[in-house]
Amino acid sequence: MKLHEYQSKAIFAKYGIPIPKGSVAESAEAARQIASHSSTPVVIKAQVLVGGRGKAGGVKVAATPDEAEKIADQILAMNIKGLPVRKVLVDEVIHIAREIYLGVVVDRAARRATMMASSAGGVEIEEVARTMPEKILRVRIDPVFGLQDYQARELAFAIGIDKPLVRDFTTIATGLYRAFVDTDASLAEINPLVVTAEGKLIAADGKIVLDDNALYRHLDLEQLRDIDEESQSEKQARKAGLSYVKLDGSIGCMVNGAGLAMATMDVIKFYGGEPANFLDIGGGAKAEKVKAALEIILSDPNVKAVLFNIFGGITRGDEVARGIVDGLKEIKTTVPMVVRIVGTNAEEGRRILADAKMITAETLEEGAQKAVAAAKNK
Ligand code: GDP
Ligand code: MN
């Protein structure tokens, strides 16, 4: 779950990271009010859960409350990368001398949190990684000892932070790492971390991505979820307890098991198809879950065929097949369904599915090819 800039910065502030004075507004009039209580010009910033808002015209400076209202009105009418802007952050303007990147992510290979810093701030870090990877410096953080001051200083010197600011940089880096750990985040970043013309460090932008699997221990953070930003299908999937990620292809995937779902997507691609989603229906595959999953998959107009890839283990294949048939009864669709089912009672399962006019397959290769062919003929 991603947090908005204003939410992330509020968390950063609790950890001693300086942030600009500001508030969030849902209307142009509210933005004007905030601006009129601010002492300097303000910057109006679209609160949408994507990066690159600046480039898209979603970050603008206003010199007066009147102008703040006008600009807020414009930004609130915008769509940025497909997301409607429903809120703007109105921050007091800071005078930027330098922009730095500072972030913490989980490095899975190292099984450690890694802090990254770059003198090329203000640009999306993926872009820096692509074009000038040598500009990204990393330190791995020991989970027992946490971020050590010497590590923060090492980063500070490597990216050329002036001596008098190194202590503040260390405080900010330590605060960022603690915020990352305490919220069970998978990412916490400040981009840009600004060196102001007055020679101070301040977080001009903030981003936190929380680990959904840890949200149960953070009911306060769960409250921050912006349901407006979730797509309809993601909302449905979350309610039904399914892991679902929408993709751009034409072949819907219904699979029991996350690893199996990944393998299924690979094989679809291998045979020239494009998966329309990642979906793990989990163990059991009861009719209700199958139905919920199918509704979600079929709500995507790009879906031209659905491939079921079911591994019968503890759950028997015939039971899963009955679940699929029962689930399908309540859904009217002309989208062809291909089923590959193996494991315990697979033959019985396939017989039940063939009776229900589904295309069956014995191997994943066969299933994927049939699904790719069915999608092309649609
Ligand atoms: P993003 O494009 O979505 O990452 O949004 P940011 O919050 O990072 O803003 C993009 C750019 O706008 C920053 O890199 C800054 O150059 C500029 N910007 C943001 N806040 C301020 C501010 O308070 N003052 C000034 N002068 N520029 C700002
Ligand atoms: Mn930014």
CSV table of C-alpha atoms and ligand atoms in Angstrom, one decimal:
chain,number,residue,atom,x,y,z
A,1,MET,CA,0.0,0.0,0.0
A,2,LYS,CA,1.4,3.4,-1.1
A,3,LEU,CA,1.1,6.4,1.1
A,4,HIS,CA,0.6,9.9,-0.3
A,5,GLU,CA,3.3,12.5,-0.1
A,6,TYR,CA,1.5,14.4,2.7
A,7,GLN,CA,1.0,11.3,4.7
A,8,SER,CA,4.6,10.2,4.2
A,9,LYS,CA,6.0,13.6,5.2
A,10,ALA,CA,3.8,13.6,8.3
A,11,ILE,CA,5.4,10.3,9.4
A,12,PHE,CA,8.9,11.6,8.5
A,13,ALA,CA,8.3,14.7,10.7
A,14,LYS,CA,7.6,12.4,13.7
A,15,TYR,CA,11.1,11.0,13.2
A,16,GLY,CA,12.8,14.3,13.3
A,17,ILE,CA,13.0,14.9,9.6
A,18,PRO,CA,12.4,18.6,8.7
A,19,ILE,CA,9.5,19.1,6.3
A,20,PRO,CA,8.0,22.3,4.8
A,21,LYS,CA,5.0,23.8,6.7
A,22,GLY,CA,1.9,22.9,4.8
A,23,SER,CA,-1.6,21.3,4.7
A,24,VAL,CA,-3.7,19.2,2.4
A,25,ALA,CA,-6.7,20.6,0.6
A,26,GLU,CA,-9.6,19.0,-1.3
A,27,SER,CA,-10.9,22.2,-2.9
A,28,ALA,CA,-9.5,25.3,-4.5
A,29,GLU,CA,-11.1,27.4,-1.7
A,30,ALA,CA,-9.4,25.4,1.0
A,31,ALA,CA,-6.1,25.8,-0.8
A,32,ARG,CA,-6.6,29.5,-0.8
A,33,GLN,CA,-7.2,29.5,2.9
A,34,ILE,CA,-4.0,27.6,3.6
A,35,ALA,CA,-2.1,30.0,1.3
A,36,SER,CA,-3.5,33.0,3.1
A,37,HIS,CA,-2.2,31.6,6.4
A,38,SER,CA,1.2,31.0,5.0
A,39,SER,CA,4.0,33.6,5.2
A,40,THR,CA,5.7,33.0,1.9
A,41,PRO,CA,4.6,31.9,-1.6
A,42,VAL,CA,3.3,28.4,-1.7
A,43,VAL,CA,3.8,25.3,-3.9
A,44,ILE,CA,0.7,23.4,-4.8
A,45,LYS,CA,1.3,19.7,-5.3
A,46,ALA,CA,-1.1,17.1,-6.7
A,47,GLN,CA,-1.5,14.2,-4.3
A,48,VAL,CA,-1.7,11.1,-6.6
A,49,LEU,CA,0.1,7.8,-6.0
A,50,VAL,CA,2.5,8.1,-8.9
A,51,GLY,CA,5.9,9.7,-9.4
A,52,GLY,CA,6.8,12.4,-11.9
A,53,ARG,CA,4.1,14.8,-10.9
A,54,GLY,CA,6.4,17.7,-11.4
A,55,LYS,CA,7.0,16.9,-15.1
A,56,ALA,CA,3.3,16.3,-15.6
A,57,GLY,CA,2.5,19.8,-14.4
A,58,GLY,CA,1.2,18.7,-11.0
A,59,VAL,CA,3.6,20.8,-9.0
A,60,LYS,CA,3.3,24.6,-9.3
A,61,VAL,CA,4.3,27.7,-7.3
A,62,ALA,CA,1.7,30.4,-6.4
A,63,ALA,CA,2.7,33.8,-5.2
A,64,THR,CA,-0.6,34.9,-3.7
A,65,PRO,CA,-3.7,33.3,-2.2
A,66,ASP,CA,-5.6,34.2,-5.3
A,67,GLU,CA,-3.1,32.5,-7.5
A,68,ALA,CA,-3.1,29.5,-5.1
A,69,GLU,CA,-6.8,29.1,-5.6
A,70,LYS,CA,-6.5,29.4,-9.4
A,71,ILE,CA,-3.7,26.9,-9.6
A,72,ALA,CA,-5.3,24.5,-7.1
A,73,ASP,CA,-8.4,24.6,-9.3
A,74,GLN,CA,-6.4,23.6,-12.4
A,75,ILE,CA,-4.5,20.8,-10.6
A,76,LEU,CA,-7.7,19.4,-9.0
A,77,ALA,CA,-9.1,19.1,-12.5
A,78,MET,CA,-6.1,17.1,-13.8
A,79,ASN,CA,-5.5,13.4,-14.4
A,80,ILE,CA,-1.9,12.4,-13.9
A,81,LYS,CA,-1.0,9.1,-15.5
A,82,GLY,CA,-4.6,8.1,-15.4
A,83,LEU,CA,-5.2,9.0,-11.8
A,84,PRO,CA,-7.6,11.8,-11.0
A,85,VAL,CA,-6.3,14.4,-8.6
A,86,ARG,CA,-8.6,14.7,-5.6
A,87,LYS,CA,-6.3,16.5,-3.1
A,88,VAL,CA,-3.5,19.0,-3.3
A,89,LEU,CA,-0.7,19.7,-0.8
A,90,VAL,CA,-0.1,23.4,-0.1
A,91,ASP,CA,3.4,23.8,1.2
A,92,GLU,CA,5.4,26.9,2.0
A,93,VAL,CA,8.0,27.4,-0.8
A,94,ILE,CA,11.5,26.4,-0.1
A,95,HIS,CA,14.5,27.9,-1.9
A,96,ILE,CA,16.4,25.0,-3.5
A,97,ALA,CA,20.1,25.1,-3.9
A,98,ARG,CA,20.6,21.4,-4.3
A,99,GLU,CA,18.4,18.3,-4.7
A,100,ILE,CA,19.5,15.0,-3.2
A,101,TYR,CA,18.0,11.5,-3.3
A,102,LEU,CA,17.8,9.5,-0.1
A,103,GLY,CA,15.9,6.2,0.3
A,104,VAL,CA,15.6,2.9,2.1
A,105,VAL,CA,14.5,-0.3,0.3
A,106,VAL,CA,14.6,-4.0,1.1
A,107,ASP,CA,17.5,-5.7,-0.8
A,108,ARG,CA,16.1,-9.2,-1.1
A,109,ALA,CA,19.4,-10.7,-2.4
A,110,ALA,CA,21.3,-9.3,0.6
A,111,ARG,CA,18.4,-10.0,3.0
A,112,ARG,CA,19.0,-6.5,4.4
A,113,ALA,CA,17.5,-3.1,4.2
A,114,THR,CA,19.7,-0.9,2.0
A,115,MET,CA,20.0,2.9,2.2
A,116,MET,CA,20.6,4.6,-1.1
A,117,ALA,CA,21.8,8.2,-1.7
A,118,SER,CA,22.4,10.1,-4.8
A,119,SER,CA,23.6,13.6,-5.7
A,120,ALA,CA,21.2,13.3,-8.7
A,121,GLY,CA,18.1,14.1,-6.7
A,122,GLY,CA,14.7,15.3,-8.0
A,123,VAL,CA,14.8,12.8,-10.8
A,124,GLU,CA,13.1,9.5,-10.5
A,125,ILE,CA,15.6,7.0,-9.0
A,126,GLU,CA,14.8,4.4,-11.7
A,127,GLU,CA,15.9,6.9,-14.3
A,128,VAL,CA,19.2,7.6,-12.4
A,129,ALA,CA,19.7,3.8,-12.1
A,130,ARG,CA,19.3,3.5,-15.9
A,131,THR,CA,21.3,6.5,-17.1
A,132,MET,CA,24.0,7.0,-14.4
A,133,PRO,CA,24.1,4.0,-12.0
A,134,GLU,CA,27.4,5.1,-10.6
A,135,LYS,CA,25.6,8.1,-9.1
A,136,ILE,CA,23.7,5.8,-6.7
A,137,LEU,CA,25.6,4.9,-3.4
A,138,ARG,CA,24.4,2.2,-1.2
A,139,VAL,CA,25.0,1.0,2.4
A,140,ARG,CA,23.6,-2.3,3.7
A,141,ILE,CA,22.0,-2.0,7.1
A,142,ASP,CA,22.5,-4.7,9.7
A,143,PRO,CA,19.0,-5.6,11.1
A,144,VAL,CA,20.4,-6.0,14.7
A,145,PHE,CA,22.5,-2.8,14.9
A,146,GLY,CA,20.5,-0.6,12.6
A,147,LEU,CA,21.9,2.2,10.5
A,148,GLN,CA,25.2,3.3,12.0
A,149,ASP,CA,26.3,6.9,12.1
A,150,TYR,CA,29.5,6.1,10.3
A,151,GLN,CA,27.4,4.6,7.4
A,152,ALA,CA,25.3,7.8,7.2
A,153,ARG,CA,28.5,9.9,7.2
A,154,GLU,CA,30.0,7.7,4.5
A,155,LEU,CA,26.9,8.4,2.3
A,156,ALA,CA,27.1,12.1,3.1
A,157,PHE,CA,30.7,12.4,2.1
A,158,ALA,CA,30.2,10.3,-1.0
A,159,ILE,CA,27.5,12.6,-2.3
A,160,GLY,CA,29.3,15.8,-1.3
A,161,ILE,CA,27.2,17.1,1.6
A,162,ASP,CA,29.0,20.1,3.0
A,163,LYS,CA,30.7,19.5,6.4
A,164,PRO,CA,28.4,21.7,8.5
A,165,LEU,CA,25.4,19.7,7.2
A,166,VAL,CA,26.7,16.2,7.8
A,167,ARG,CA,25.3,16.0,11.3
A,168,ASP,CA,21.8,17.0,10.1
A,169,PHE,CA,22.1,14.6,7.2
A,170,THR,CA,22.9,11.8,9.7
A,171,THR,CA,19.9,12.7,11.8
A,172,ILE,CA,17.6,12.6,8.7
A,173,ALA,CA,19.1,9.3,7.5
A,174,THR,CA,18.6,7.7,10.9
A,175,GLY,CA,15.1,9.0,11.2
A,176,LEU,CA,14.3,7.7,7.7
A,177,TYR,CA,15.6,4.3,8.6
A,178,ARG,CA,13.6,4.2,11.8
A,179,ALA,CA,10.4,5.3,10.0
A,180,PHE,CA,11.0,2.5,7.5
A,181,VAL,CA,11.4,-0.2,10.2
A,182,ASP,CA,8.6,1.0,12.5
A,183,THR,CA,6.0,1.2,9.7
A,184,ASP,CA,7.1,-2.2,8.1
A,185,ALA,CA,7.7,-0.3,4.9
A,186,SER,CA,9.2,-1.9,1.7
A,187,LEU,CA,10.3,1.6,0.6
A,188,ALA,CA,10.8,5.0,2.3
A,189,GLU,CA,12.3,7.8,0.2
A,190,ILE,CA,12.9,11.5,0.2
A,191,ASN,CA,13.3,12.8,-3.3
A,192,PRO,CA,14.3,15.5,-3.3
A,193,LEU,CA,16.0,16.0,0.0
A,194,VAL,CA,16.7,19.7,-0.5
A,195,VAL,CA,19.7,21.8,0.5
A,196,THR,CA,18.1,25.2,0.8
A,197,ALA,CA,19.7,28.5,-0.2
A,198,GLU,CA,19.8,29.2,3.5
A,199,GLY,CA,22.0,26.1,4.0
A,200,LYS,CA,19.4,23.8,5.6
A,201,LEU,CA,18.3,20.3,4.8
A,202,ILE,CA,14.6,19.7,4.3
A,203,ALA,CA,12.4,16.9,2.8
A,204,ALA,CA,10.6,18.5,-0.2
A,205,ASP,CA,8.9,15.2,-1.3
A,206,GLY,CA,8.2,11.9,0.5
A,207,LYS,CA,7.1,8.5,-0.4
A,208,ILE,CA,6.4,5.4,1.7
A,209,VAL,CA,5.2,2.0,0.4
A,210,LEU,CA,4.0,-0.3,3.2
A,211,ASP,CA,4.2,-4.0,3.2
A,212,ASP,CA,0.6,-5.2,2.8
A,213,ASN,CA,1.4,-8.4,4.7
A,214,ALA,CA,2.4,-6.4,7.8
A,215,LEU,CA,-0.6,-4.0,7.7
A,216,TYR,CA,-2.4,-6.1,10.3
A,217,ARG,CA,0.0,-4.8,12.9
A,218,HIS,CA,-0.6,-1.1,11.9
A,219,LEU,CA,-4.3,-0.4,12.1
A,220,ASP,CA,-3.5,3.3,12.3
A,221,LEU,CA,-1.7,3.1,8.9
A,222,GLU,CA,-4.4,1.0,7.4
A,223,GLN,CA,-6.7,4.0,8.1
A,224,LEU,CA,-4.6,6.0,5.7
A,225,ARG,CA,-5.6,3.9,2.7
A,226,ASP,CA,-7.0,6.0,-0.1
A,227,ILE,CA,-9.8,3.8,-1.5
A,228,ASP,CA,-10.3,6.4,-4.3
A,229,GLU,CA,-6.9,5.4,-5.6
A,230,GLU,CA,-7.6,1.7,-5.7
A,231,SER,CA,-9.0,0.3,-8.9
A,232,GLN,CA,-12.4,-1.4,-8.7
A,233,SER,CA,-10.9,-4.8,-9.4
A,234,GLU,CA,-8.1,-4.4,-6.8
A,235,LYS,CA,-10.8,-3.4,-4.2
A,236,GLN,CA,-12.9,-6.5,-5.1
A,237,ALA,CA,-9.8,-8.8,-4.9
A,238,ARG,CA,-8.8,-7.5,-1.5
A,239,LYS,CA,-12.3,-8.1,-0.2
A,240,ALA,CA,-12.3,-11.7,-1.6
A,241,GLY,CA,-8.9,-12.4,-0.1
A,242,LEU,CA,-7.3,-12.9,-3.5
A,243,SER,CA,-3.8,-11.7,-4.6
A,244,TYR,CA,-4.4,-9.9,-7.8
A,245,VAL,CA,-2.3,-7.7,-10.0
A,246,LYS,CA,-3.8,-6.3,-13.2
A,247,LEU,CA,-1.6,-6.4,-16.3
A,248,ASP,CA,-2.0,-5.3,-19.9
A,249,GLY,CA,-2.3,-8.6,-21.8
A,250,SER,CA,-5.3,-10.6,-23.1
A,251,ILE,CA,-5.1,-13.9,-21.3
A,252,GLY,CA,-6.6,-14.1,-17.9
A,253,CYS,CA,-4.9,-16.4,-15.4
A,254,MET,CA,-6.6,-18.3,-12.6
A,255,VAL,CA,-4.0,-20.2,-10.6
A,256,ASN,CA,-3.8,-21.8,-7.2
A,257,GLY,CA,-0.4,-20.7,-5.8
A,258,ALA,CA,1.8,-17.7,-6.3
A,259,GLY,CA,4.8,-19.6,-7.7
A,260,LEU,CA,2.6,-21.5,-10.1
A,261,ALA,CA,1.0,-18.2,-11.2
A,262,MET,CA,4.4,-16.8,-12.1
A,263,ALA,CA,5.3,-20.0,-14.0
A,264,THR,CA,2.0,-19.8,-15.8
A,265,MET,CA,2.6,-16.2,-16.9
A,266,ASP,CA,6.1,-17.2,-18.2
A,267,VAL,CA,4.8,-20.1,-20.2
A,268,ILE,CA,2.0,-17.9,-21.7
A,269,LYS,CA,4.6,-15.4,-22.8
A,270,PHE,CA,6.8,-18.2,-24.2
A,271,TYR,CA,4.0,-19.2,-26.5
A,272,GLY,CA,3.5,-15.7,-27.8
A,273,GLY,CA,0.6,-14.6,-25.4
A,274,GLU,CA,0.4,-11.8,-22.9
A,275,PRO,CA,-1.0,-12.4,-19.4
A,276,ALA,CA,-3.8,-10.1,-18.4
A,277,ASN,CA,-3.2,-10.5,-14.7
A,278,PHE,CA,-1.4,-12.3,-11.9
A,279,LEU,CA,-3.9,-14.1,-9.7
A,280,ASP,CA,-3.4,-16.5,-6.8
A,281,ILE,CA,-6.7,-18.0,-5.6
A,282,GLY,CA,-4.9,-19.8,-2.9
A,283,GLY,CA,-5.7,-23.3,-1.6
A,284,GLY,CA,-9.1,-24.9,-1.8
A,285,ALA,CA,-10.5,-23.2,-4.8
A,286,LYS,CA,-14.0,-23.2,-3.5
A,287,ALA,CA,-16.9,-22.2,-5.8
A,288,GLU,CA,-17.3,-18.8,-4.1
A,289,LYS,CA,-13.6,-17.9,-4.6
A,290,VAL,CA,-13.5,-19.1,-8.2
A,291,LYS,CA,-16.6,-17.0,-8.9
A,292,ALA,CA,-15.1,-13.8,-7.3
A,293,ALA,CA,-11.9,-14.4,-9.2
A,294,LEU,CA,-13.6,-14.9,-12.5
A,295,GLU,CA,-15.7,-11.8,-12.1
A,296,ILE,CA,-12.6,-9.8,-11.5
A,297,ILE,CA,-10.8,-11.3,-14.4
A,298,LEU,CA,-13.7,-10.9,-16.8
A,299,SER,CA,-14.3,-7.3,-15.8
A,300,ASP,CA,-11.2,-6.5,-17.7
A,301,PRO,CA,-12.3,-5.9,-21.3
A,302,ASN,CA,-8.9,-6.9,-22.7
A,303,VAL,CA,-9.4,-10.5,-21.6
A,304,LYS,CA,-10.0,-12.7,-24.6
A,305,ALA,CA,-9.4,-16.1,-23.0
A,306,VAL,CA,-8.9,-17.5,-19.5
A,307,LEU,CA,-6.3,-20.1,-18.5
A,308,PHE,CA,-6.9,-22.1,-15.3
A,309,ASN,CA,-3.8,-23.8,-14.1
A,310,ILE,CA,-4.7,-25.9,-11.1
A,311,PHE,CA,-2.5,-28.2,-9.1
A,312,GLY,CA,-4.5,-30.7,-7.1
A,313,GLY,CA,-2.5,-31.6,-4.0
A,314,ILE,CA,-4.2,-31.7,-0.6
A,315,THR,CA,-7.2,-30.2,-2.5
A,316,ARG,CA,-8.5,-32.9,-4.8
A,317,GLY,CA,-8.8,-32.2,-8.5
A,318,ASP,CA,-12.4,-33.2,-8.8
A,319,GLU,CA,-13.4,-30.9,-5.9
A,320,VAL,CA,-11.6,-28.0,-7.6
A,321,ALA,CA,-13.4,-28.9,-10.9
A,322,ARG,CA,-16.8,-28.8,-9.2
A,323,GLY,CA,-15.8,-25.4,-7.6
A,324,ILE,CA,-15.0,-24.1,-11.1
A,325,VAL,CA,-18.2,-25.5,-12.6
A,326,ASP,CA,-20.4,-24.1,-9.8
A,327,GLY,CA,-18.6,-20.8,-10.0
A,328,LEU,CA,-19.1,-20.6,-13.7
A,329,LYS,CA,-22.8,-21.3,-13.5
A,330,GLU,CA,-23.6,-17.9,-12.2
A,331,ILE,CA,-21.4,-16.1,-14.7
A,332,LYS,CA,-22.6,-15.5,-18.2
A,333,THR,CA,-19.7,-15.2,-20.6
A,334,THR,CA,-18.5,-16.1,-24.1
A,335,VAL,CA,-14.8,-15.9,-23.2
A,336,PRO,CA,-13.2,-19.3,-23.9
A,337,MET,CA,-11.9,-21.1,-20.8
A,338,VAL,CA,-8.9,-23.4,-20.9
A,339,VAL,CA,-8.2,-25.7,-17.9
A,340,ARG,CA,-5.1,-27.5,-17.1
A,341,ILE,CA,-5.4,-29.6,-14.0
A,342,VAL,CA,-3.0,-32.1,-12.6
A,343,GLY,CA,-2.4,-33.9,-9.4
A,344,THR,CA,-4.8,-35.8,-7.1
A,345,ASN,CA,-8.0,-36.9,-9.0
A,346,ALA,CA,-7.0,-34.9,-12.1
A,347,GLU,CA,-8.7,-37.3,-14.6
A,348,GLU,CA,-12.0,-37.1,-12.7
A,349,GLY,CA,-11.6,-33.3,-12.6
A,350,ARG,CA,-10.9,-33.0,-16.3
A,351,ARG,CA,-14.0,-35.2,-17.1
A,352,ILE,CA,-16.2,-32.8,-15.0
A,353,LEU,CA,-14.8,-29.8,-16.8
A,354,ALA,CA,-15.0,-31.3,-20.3
A,355,ASP,CA,-18.7,-32.0,-19.6
A,356,ALA,CA,-19.1,-28.4,-18.7
A,357,LYS,CA,-17.7,-27.4,-22.2
A,358,MET,CA,-14.4,-26.2,-21.1
A,359,ILE,CA,-11.3,-26.7,-23.1
A,360,THR,CA,-9.0,-29.1,-21.1
A,361,ALA,CA,-5.3,-29.7,-21.3
A,362,GLU,CA,-3.0,-32.2,-19.7
A,363,THR,CA,0.2,-30.1,-19.6
A,364,LEU,CA,0.9,-26.5,-18.9
A,365,GLU,CA,2.5,-26.2,-22.4
A,366,GLU,CA,-0.7,-27.5,-24.0
A,367,GLY,CA,-2.9,-25.3,-21.9
A,368,ALA,CA,-0.9,-22.2,-22.6
A,369,GLN,CA,-0.9,-22.9,-26.4
A,370,LYS,CA,-4.6,-23.5,-26.4
A,371,ALA,CA,-5.3,-20.3,-24.5
A,372,VAL,CA,-3.0,-18.3,-26.8
A,373,ALA,CA,-4.9,-19.7,-29.8
A,374,ALA,CA,-8.3,-19.1,-28.2
A,375,ALA,CA,-7.4,-15.5,-27.5
A,376,LYS,CA,-6.2,-14.9,-31.1
A,377,ASN,CA,-9.5,-16.3,-32.5
A,378,LYS,CA,-11.7,-14.1,-30.4
B,1,GDP,P1,7.4,14.4,-8.2
B,1,GDP,O1,7.8,15.0,-9.5
B,1,GDP,O2,6.1,13.7,-8.2
B,1,GDP,O3,8.6,13.6,-7.6
B,1,GDP,O4,7.2,15.7,-7.1
B,1,GDP,P2,8.3,16.5,-6.2
B,1,GDP,O5,7.6,16.8,-5.0
B,1,GDP,O6,9.6,15.8,-6.1
B,1,GDP,O7,8.4,17.8,-7.0
B,1,GDP,C1,9.1,17.9,-8.3
B,1,GDP,C2,10.0,19.1,-8.3
B,1,GDP,O8,9.3,20.3,-8.0
B,1,GDP,C3,11.1,19.0,-7.3
B,1,GDP,O9,12.2,18.2,-7.7
B,1,GDP,C4,11.5,20.5,-7.1
B,1,GDP,O10,12.4,20.8,-8.2
B,1,GDP,C5,10.2,21.2,-7.4
B,1,GDP,N1,9.6,21.6,-6.1
B,1,GDP,C6,8.9,20.9,-5.2
B,1,GDP,N2,8.7,21.6,-4.1
B,1,GDP,C7,9.2,22.8,-4.2
B,1,GDP,C8,9.3,24.0,-3.4
B,1,GDP,O11,8.8,24.1,-2.3
B,1,GDP,N3,10.0,25.0,-4.0
B,1,GDP,C9,10.6,25.0,-5.2
B,1,GDP,N4,11.2,26.1,-5.7
B,1,GDP,N5,10.5,23.9,-6.0
B,1,GDP,C10,9.8,22.8,-5.5
B,2,MN,MN,9.8,13.7,-6.0
